[in-house]
Amino acid sequence: MMSDGLLDRVIGRAVIEAGVTSPLAEGAAPPKDVEAIRRGSILFLLHHGEGEARIGLSSPHHDLLTGTRFEGEAVLRAGDVLALIEGDHA
């Protein structure tokens, strides 16, 4: 049986070799317990953990679910879901 540490290294290397990158600005890894998925021009952020999580944004974004505008970073509370689109959209 493979240890968790070894499995993490093997999967990490496979991801790098496959060219898979984070959908976040500059390929940054999402914080622990935050799922980041890009579908077309929309960036979905789902916070599965507890407490707050902060996601750096390279430009202003607008949440399509709540109408909230984020500039610089998006702050997610436990259980939050954001559907962000770049720019100002009313």
XYZ file of C-alpha atoms in Angstrom:
90
model
C 0.000 0.000 0.000
C 1.245 3.500 -0.865
C 1.604 6.083 1.934
C -0.456 9.287 1.706
C 2.716 11.382 1.315
C 3.982 9.271 -1.566
C 0.575 9.262 -3.228
C 0.412 13.087 -2.959
C 3.843 13.390 -4.619
C 2.933 10.957 -7.425
C -0.360 12.736 -8.149
C 1.296 16.150 -7.887
C 3.941 15.160 -10.422
C 1.324 13.709 -12.802
C -0.674 16.940 -12.619
C 2.419 19.033 -13.412
C 3.459 16.783 -16.291
C -0.068 16.910 -17.732
C 0.057 20.716 -17.721
C -2.934 21.097 -15.409
C -2.958 24.509 -13.716
C -5.126 26.308 -11.226
C -7.827 28.582 -12.667
C -6.821 31.250 -10.147
C -4.650 34.270 -10.940
C -1.099 33.310 -11.871
C -1.913 29.639 -11.323
C -2.074 30.067 -7.552
C -3.284 27.073 -5.594
C -6.653 27.574 -3.906
C -6.700 27.628 -0.101
C -7.389 24.408 1.771
C -11.045 23.343 1.459
C -11.745 25.709 -1.476
C -12.642 24.251 -4.853
C -11.890 26.498 -7.848
C -13.306 25.580 -11.260
C -13.435 27.644 -14.435
C -16.227 27.009 -16.938
C -15.841 29.349 -19.869
C -15.551 32.883 -18.511
C -17.036 32.022 -15.093
C -14.854 31.137 -12.098
C -16.735 29.048 -9.537
C -15.429 29.060 -5.962
C -16.867 26.639 -3.386
C -15.737 26.734 0.241
C -16.154 23.288 1.805
C -14.336 24.126 5.053
C -14.878 26.264 8.104
C -13.825 29.833 8.798
C -12.779 32.297 6.099
C -10.820 31.712 2.928
C -9.280 34.491 0.832
C -8.745 34.256 -2.922
C -6.519 36.809 -4.664
C -7.989 38.340 -7.817
C -5.879 39.969 -10.526
C -8.757 42.199 -11.679
C -12.249 43.223 -10.511
C -14.851 40.448 -10.592
C -18.612 40.389 -10.185
C -20.499 37.544 -8.478
C -23.362 36.434 -10.705
C -25.231 34.880 -7.759
C -25.292 37.835 -5.342
C -24.332 40.878 -7.413
C -21.348 41.536 -5.140
C -18.292 43.208 -6.694
C -14.848 41.987 -5.614
C -11.615 43.865 -6.186
C -8.221 42.544 -5.081
C -9.612 39.494 -3.302
C -12.747 37.502 -2.654
C -13.492 36.422 0.899
C -15.495 33.236 1.342
C -17.128 32.129 4.576
C -17.828 28.486 5.362
C -20.254 27.070 2.791
C -20.043 30.054 0.424
C -20.340 29.598 -3.330
C -19.323 32.326 -5.798
C -19.784 32.440 -9.572
C -17.355 35.167 -10.612
C -17.069 36.871 -13.961
C -14.289 39.319 -14.723
C -15.181 42.995 -14.976
C -18.143 45.042 -13.891
C -21.484 43.553 -14.852
C -24.730 44.965 -13.549
